Coordinates of C-alpha atoms in Angstrom, one line a residue:
A19 CA 152.5 171.3 22.3
I20 CA 151.3 171.1 25.9
R21 CA 151.5 173.7 28.7
S22 CA 153.7 172.7 31.7
G23 CA 153.1 173.5 35.3
S24 CA 155.3 176.6 35.0
G25 CA 153.1 178.0 32.3
R26 CA 155.8 177.4 29.6
R27 CA 155.2 175.3 26.5
A28 CA 156.9 172.0 26.2
A29 CA 157.1 169.7 23.1
A30 CA 155.2 166.4 23.2
A31 CA 156.7 163.4 21.3
L32 CA 155.0 160.2 20.3
S33 CA 157.1 157.2 19.3
V34 CA 155.7 154.3 17.4
C35 CA 157.9 151.2 17.6
A36 CA 157.9 147.7 16.4
S37 CA 155.8 145.4 18.7
R38 CA 158.2 142.5 18.4
A39 CA 161.5 142.4 20.3
G40 CA 164.5 142.6 18.1
D41 CA 162.5 144.0 15.1
P42 CA 163.9 147.5 14.4
V43 CA 161.4 148.4 11.7
F44 CA 157.7 149.4 11.9
A45 CA 156.2 148.5 8.5
G46 CA 152.6 149.0 9.4
R47 CA 150.1 151.8 8.9
V48 CA 148.4 153.9 11.6
A49 CA 144.6 153.2 11.2
D50 CA 143.3 155.5 14.0
F51 CA 144.8 158.2 16.3
A52 CA 143.1 160.5 18.8
L53 CA 144.6 163.0 21.2
V54 CA 142.3 163.9 24.2
A55 CA 142.9 166.0 27.2
G56 CA 143.3 164.5 30.6
A57 CA 144.3 161.0 31.8
R58 CA 142.3 157.8 31.2
D59 CA 141.9 154.9 33.5
A60 CA 142.9 151.4 32.5
Q61 CA 139.3 150.2 31.9
T62 CA 138.6 153.1 29.5
L63 CA 141.8 152.4 27.6
K64 CA 141.0 148.7 27.3
A65 CA 137.5 149.5 26.0
A66 CA 138.9 151.9 23.4
A67 CA 141.5 149.3 22.2
A68 CA 138.8 146.7 21.8
R69 CA 137.0 148.9 19.2
R70 CA 138.9 148.0 16.1
P71 CA 138.5 150.3 13.1
D72 CA 137.1 148.8 9.9
P73 CA 139.9 148.8 7.3
D74 CA 137.5 148.9 4.4
L75 CA 136.3 152.4 5.7
I76 CA 139.8 153.8 6.2
A77 CA 141.4 156.1 3.6
F78 CA 145.1 156.0 4.5
Q79 CA 147.1 159.2 3.8
Q80 CA 150.1 158.8 1.6
G81 CA 153.2 159.8 3.6
S82 CA 155.5 159.3 0.6
P83 CA 155.1 158.3 -3.1
T84 CA 154.6 154.6 -3.6
W85 CA 153.9 152.5 -6.7
P86 CA 152.1 149.2 -7.2
V87 CA 153.9 145.9 -7.6
Q88 CA 155.0 145.4 -11.2
V89 CA 152.9 142.7 -12.9
R90 CA 154.0 143.2 -16.5
Q91 CA 157.5 141.9 -16.3
M92 CA 159.4 142.0 -19.6
Y93 CA 156.5 143.8 -21.2
G94 CA 157.8 147.4 -21.4
Q95 CA 155.9 150.6 -22.2
T96 CA 152.9 150.5 -24.5
A97 CA 152.7 154.3 -25.2
P98 CA 155.1 157.2 -25.1
Q99 CA 155.5 158.8 -21.7
D100 CA 153.4 161.8 -20.8
A101 CA 155.7 164.8 -21.0
A102 CA 154.3 166.1 -17.8
T103 CA 155.7 163.2 -15.9
R104 CA 159.3 163.4 -17.2
P105 CA 161.9 164.6 -14.6
T106 CA 162.7 168.3 -14.7
S107 CA 165.5 170.5 -13.3
K108 CA 166.2 174.2 -13.0
V109 CA 169.8 173.3 -14.0
P110 CA 170.6 173.1 -17.7
F111 CA 172.1 170.1 -19.3
D112 CA 175.9 169.9 -19.1
A113 CA 177.9 171.0 -22.1
P114 CA 179.4 168.1 -24.0
V115 CA 183.1 167.6 -23.3
A116 CA 185.4 165.9 -25.8
T117 CA 188.2 163.7 -24.6
P118 CA 191.4 163.1 -26.6
A119 CA 190.9 160.5 -29.4
P120 CA 192.8 157.2 -28.9
T121 CA 196.2 157.1 -30.5
V122 CA 197.0 153.4 -30.1
A123 CA 198.5 151.5 -33.1
A124 CA 196.1 149.7 -35.4
I125 CA 197.8 146.3 -34.5
V126 CA 199.1 145.6 -31.0
A127 CA 200.6 142.3 -30.0
T128 CA 198.9 140.8 -26.9
G129 CA 200.7 137.5 -26.9
P130 CA 202.3 134.8 -29.1
G131 CA 200.3 134.9 -32.4
Q132 CA 197.7 137.3 -30.9
W133 CA 197.0 140.9 -31.8
A134 CA 194.4 143.5 -30.8
V135 CA 192.8 145.3 -33.8
N136 CA 192.5 149.0 -33.0
G137 CA 192.1 152.3 -34.9
W138 CA 188.4 152.0 -35.4
R139 CA 186.4 154.9 -37.0
L140 CA 182.6 155.2 -36.6
A141 CA 179.9 156.8 -38.7
E142 CA 176.1 156.8 -38.6
A143 CA 174.9 154.6 -41.5
P144 CA 172.3 157.0 -42.8
K145 CA 175.1 159.5 -43.4
V146 CA 177.2 157.1 -45.5
T147 CA 176.2 156.5 -49.1
A148 CA 179.0 154.1 -50.1
P149 CA 178.3 150.3 -49.9
G150 CA 180.3 147.9 -47.8
A151 CA 182.4 146.7 -50.8
T152 CA 183.7 150.2 -51.3
L153 CA 184.1 151.0 -47.6
S154 CA 186.2 147.9 -47.1
R155 CA 188.8 149.0 -49.6
A156 CA 192.1 150.4 -48.3
G157 CA 192.4 154.1 -48.6
F158 CA 188.7 155.0 -48.3
D159 CA 188.4 158.6 -46.9
T160 CA 187.0 158.6 -43.3
R161 CA 187.9 162.1 -42.3
G162 CA 184.3 162.9 -41.5
W163 CA 184.0 159.8 -39.2
Y164 CA 184.4 159.7 -35.4
A165 CA 187.4 158.2 -33.8
A166 CA 185.6 155.2 -32.1
T167 CA 186.1 154.1 -28.6
V168 CA 186.4 150.3 -28.8
P169 CA 185.6 148.4 -26.7
G170 CA 182.6 150.6 -26.2
T171 CA 179.1 151.5 -27.4
V172 CA 178.1 154.0 -30.0
L173 CA 177.0 156.3 -27.3
T174 CA 180.4 155.9 -25.6
T175 CA 182.1 157.3 -28.7
L176 CA 179.6 160.1 -29.2
V177 CA 180.1 161.2 -25.5
D178 CA 183.9 160.9 -25.8
R179 CA 184.0 163.0 -29.0
G180 CA 181.9 165.7 -27.4
V181 CA 178.7 165.2 -29.4
Y182 CA 176.5 164.6 -26.3
P183 CA 177.0 165.2 -22.5
D184 CA 177.6 162.4 -20.1
P185 CA 174.3 160.7 -19.6
A186 CA 175.3 159.4 -16.1
H187 CA 175.2 163.0 -14.7
G188 CA 172.1 164.9 -13.8
L189 CA 169.4 164.8 -16.4
N190 CA 171.8 164.8 -19.3
N191 CA 170.2 161.6 -20.6
L192 CA 167.2 163.8 -21.8
A193 CA 169.6 165.6 -24.1
I194 CA 170.3 162.5 -26.1
P195 CA 167.9 161.5 -28.9
E196 CA 166.2 158.1 -29.2
K197 CA 167.2 157.8 -32.8
L198 CA 170.5 156.3 -31.7
A199 CA 168.7 153.0 -31.1
R200 CA 166.9 153.1 -34.5
Q201 CA 169.7 153.3 -37.1
D202 CA 172.7 151.3 -38.2
Y203 CA 176.3 152.2 -37.9
W204 CA 179.6 151.6 -39.7
Y205 CA 182.8 150.8 -37.9
R206 CA 186.0 150.8 -40.0
T207 CA 189.7 150.3 -39.6
E208 CA 192.9 149.5 -41.6
F209 CA 195.9 147.5 -40.6
D210 CA 199.0 145.8 -42.0
V211 CA 199.3 142.1 -41.3
P212 CA 202.1 141.4 -38.8
A213 CA 205.1 139.5 -40.2
D214 CA 204.7 136.8 -37.6
A215 CA 201.2 136.0 -39.1
A216 CA 202.5 135.3 -42.6
G217 CA 202.1 131.7 -43.8
K218 CA 199.9 130.7 -40.9
R219 CA 196.2 130.1 -40.4
Q220 CA 194.6 133.5 -39.6
Q221 CA 191.4 134.3 -37.8
L222 CA 189.6 137.5 -37.1
T223 CA 187.5 137.4 -33.9
F224 CA 184.8 139.9 -32.8
N225 CA 184.5 139.2 -29.1
G226 CA 181.2 141.1 -28.7
V227 CA 178.9 143.1 -31.0
N228 CA 175.5 144.4 -30.0
Y229 CA 173.2 143.5 -31.6
A230 CA 173.9 142.2 -35.2
A231 CA 176.8 142.8 -37.6
E232 CA 177.8 142.2 -41.2
V233 CA 181.6 142.0 -41.6
W234 CA 183.5 143.0 -44.7
L235 CA 187.2 142.5 -45.5
N236 CA 189.0 144.0 -48.5
G237 CA 185.8 144.3 -50.6
Q238 CA 184.3 140.9 -49.7
V239 CA 181.7 139.9 -47.1
L240 CA 183.2 137.7 -44.4
G241 CA 179.9 136.8 -42.7
T242 CA 177.4 137.9 -40.1
M243 CA 176.8 137.6 -36.4
K244 CA 173.8 138.2 -34.1
G245 CA 173.5 138.5 -30.3
A246 CA 175.4 140.6 -27.9
F247 CA 177.2 137.7 -26.2
I248 CA 178.1 135.7 -29.4
R249 CA 181.7 135.8 -30.6
G250 CA 182.1 136.1 -34.4
R251 CA 185.1 134.1 -35.6
F252 CA 186.0 134.5 -39.3
D253 CA 188.7 132.5 -41.0
V254 CA 190.7 135.1 -43.0
T255 CA 193.5 132.7 -44.2
G256 CA 194.3 133.7 -47.8
K257 CA 192.0 136.7 -47.6
L258 CA 194.4 139.1 -45.9
L259 CA 196.6 141.1 -48.3
P260 CA 200.4 141.4 -47.9
G261 CA 200.1 145.2 -47.4
R262 CA 197.3 147.3 -46.1
N263 CA 193.9 145.6 -45.2
A264 CA 190.6 147.2 -44.5
V265 CA 187.8 145.9 -42.3
V266 CA 184.3 147.4 -42.0
V267 CA 181.4 146.3 -39.8
R268 CA 177.8 147.3 -40.3
V269 CA 176.3 147.2 -36.8
S270 CA 172.5 147.1 -36.3
P271 CA 170.8 147.7 -32.9
A272 CA 168.3 145.3 -31.5
P273 CA 165.2 145.3 -33.7
H274 CA 162.8 145.9 -30.8
P275 CA 164.2 148.8 -28.8
G276 CA 160.9 149.5 -27.0
I277 CA 159.7 152.8 -25.8
A278 CA 161.9 155.0 -23.6
H279 CA 160.9 155.9 -20.1
E280 CA 162.3 158.4 -17.6
E281 CA 161.7 157.6 -14.0
S282 CA 160.4 160.4 -11.7
L283 CA 158.3 160.9 -8.6
T284 CA 155.3 161.6 -10.8
A285 CA 155.9 158.8 -13.3
G286 CA 157.1 156.2 -10.9
V287 CA 159.6 153.5 -11.7
G288 CA 159.9 151.9 -15.1
E289 CA 159.2 148.4 -16.1
N290 CA 162.0 145.8 -15.7
G291 CA 163.0 145.5 -19.4
G292 CA 160.5 145.2 -22.1
M293 CA 160.3 144.5 -25.8
M294 CA 164.1 144.0 -26.1
M295 CA 163.6 140.7 -24.4
L296 CA 162.4 139.4 -27.7
D297 CA 165.9 140.0 -29.1
G298 CA 167.8 138.1 -26.5
P299 CA 170.6 137.6 -25.8
T300 CA 171.2 141.3 -25.4
F301 CA 171.2 144.0 -22.7
G302 CA 167.5 144.0 -21.9
A303 CA 168.0 146.5 -19.0
A304 CA 169.1 149.1 -21.6
E305 CA 165.5 149.7 -22.5
G306 CA 164.9 150.7 -18.9
W307 CA 164.9 148.9 -15.6
D308 CA 163.2 150.1 -12.5
W309 CA 165.0 153.4 -11.7
I310 CA 167.5 152.9 -14.7
P311 CA 166.4 155.2 -17.5
S312 CA 166.4 154.1 -21.1
I313 CA 169.9 154.0 -22.6
R314 CA 169.6 155.9 -25.9
D315 CA 171.6 153.6 -28.1
R316 CA 170.5 150.4 -26.2
N317 CA 174.3 149.6 -25.9
T318 CA 174.7 149.2 -29.6
G319 CA 178.3 148.8 -31.0
L320 CA 181.6 147.0 -30.7
W321 CA 181.3 146.6 -26.9
Q322 CA 184.1 144.1 -26.8
G323 CA 187.5 144.1 -28.6
V324 CA 188.5 142.7 -31.9
T325 CA 191.5 140.3 -32.3
L326 CA 193.6 138.8 -35.0
A327 CA 195.2 135.4 -34.4
A328 CA 197.8 133.4 -36.4
T329 CA 198.0 129.7 -35.6
G330 CA 199.1 126.3 -37.0
M331 CA 196.6 124.0 -38.7
A332 CA 195.4 122.7 -35.3
T333 CA 193.7 125.2 -33.0
L334 CA 192.4 125.0 -29.5
G335 CA 188.9 126.0 -28.5
D336 CA 187.5 127.3 -25.2
P337 CA 188.6 125.1 -22.2
H338 CA 185.8 123.6 -20.0
V339 CA 186.9 123.1 -16.4
V340 CA 184.9 121.0 -13.9
T341 CA 186.0 120.7 -10.3
T342 CA 184.8 118.0 -8.0
L343 CA 185.4 117.9 -4.2
P344 CA 185.2 114.2 -3.2
R345 CA 186.1 114.7 0.5
A346 CA 183.9 116.3 3.1
D347 CA 186.8 118.5 4.3
N348 CA 187.5 119.7 0.7
S349 CA 191.1 118.9 1.1
V350 CA 191.3 117.3 -2.4
A351 CA 190.0 118.5 -5.7
E352 CA 189.6 116.5 -8.8
V353 CA 189.9 118.7 -11.9
E354 CA 188.6 117.6 -15.3
I355 CA 189.6 119.8 -18.3
T356 CA 188.0 119.4 -21.7
I357 CA 189.6 121.4 -24.6
P358 CA 188.3 121.0 -28.2
V359 CA 191.0 120.8 -30.9
A360 CA 190.1 121.7 -34.5
N361 CA 192.1 120.4 -37.5
A362 CA 192.0 122.6 -40.6
L363 CA 193.8 119.9 -42.7
A364 CA 192.1 117.2 -44.7
Q365 CA 194.2 114.5 -43.1
P366 CA 194.4 113.5 -39.4
V367 CA 196.8 115.3 -37.1
T368 CA 198.1 114.0 -33.8
T369 CA 198.1 116.7 -31.1
L370 CA 199.3 116.8 -27.5
V371 CA 197.6 119.3 -25.1
R372 CA 199.2 120.1 -21.8
A373 CA 197.4 121.9 -19.0
A374 CA 198.9 123.3 -15.8
F375 CA 198.4 125.8 -13.0
D376 CA 200.6 126.7 -10.1
D377 CA 202.5 123.4 -9.3
V378 CA 199.8 121.1 -10.8
A379 CA 200.3 119.6 -14.2

């Protein structure tokens, strides 16, 4: 403060602005500052400005926490985090809140020859002693299992069923154990084959499982799949029973879950990913990413839905659409569509594929 001519105190303000016109941000650091009494003439000010401080001798004061540039990308943590650097709060964790379990039918038609497979139950594999051959028999008792949220992760189900609090609120993530990313899980459901599927080629598709899965149907292994973004397609023609069918899936998390890290002002930001990058393709950010804390189950589970399809002997694969704009004004588009056709018969089959959108055919 300074004393004005009237003897009263007045506030003094110093503004440091960007030196370039149109640049609204000052991103520099103040190397030297002095406040002296009295006015200085132009020559004195010019001489003072010419005396540049030596940056090697300056110890800049930290105005706010900063952290060095990350140089260990996709490396992750090498040791458990010091407990003293974990975030803290005077507010306790939220109490878990259960939501109503889904009541949707086990088989729901989604289109001609297409059904969503629902009614999944979930159990932690260490708590289940029966093998897959037994679990995949109709009538197995799952009263001690959780009603699973599918699509969703294991943690989604455990939060929905009131086992753990919502990790997206406050510091609730600290209330969830790391063991969720270090054990297998069983998913199970039962369904009756729709009448429309009888006598046709039948396929069971898992649209997304993280990270690996072994699939069983009616006491037999259908196969395996690995990778969060791989679809598992299993031909179940002749393997589905006329009545009740049972499907179980043993889901394994990524084998390199890494070491959890909780960002805080004392710990700084976390690494961008880490050991889980060895297991790609998967959700590498689930190990931790910058200010995103480690997701305790690393997004393990049936994160996409499961479908049953009934088709003829010829089936279509995924369409590949390539658009070319031959004119500079983009008034015309050339569209090339490639659709694979698979034939399940031993002899050739002639097929006709039609493609259309809007008024284009």
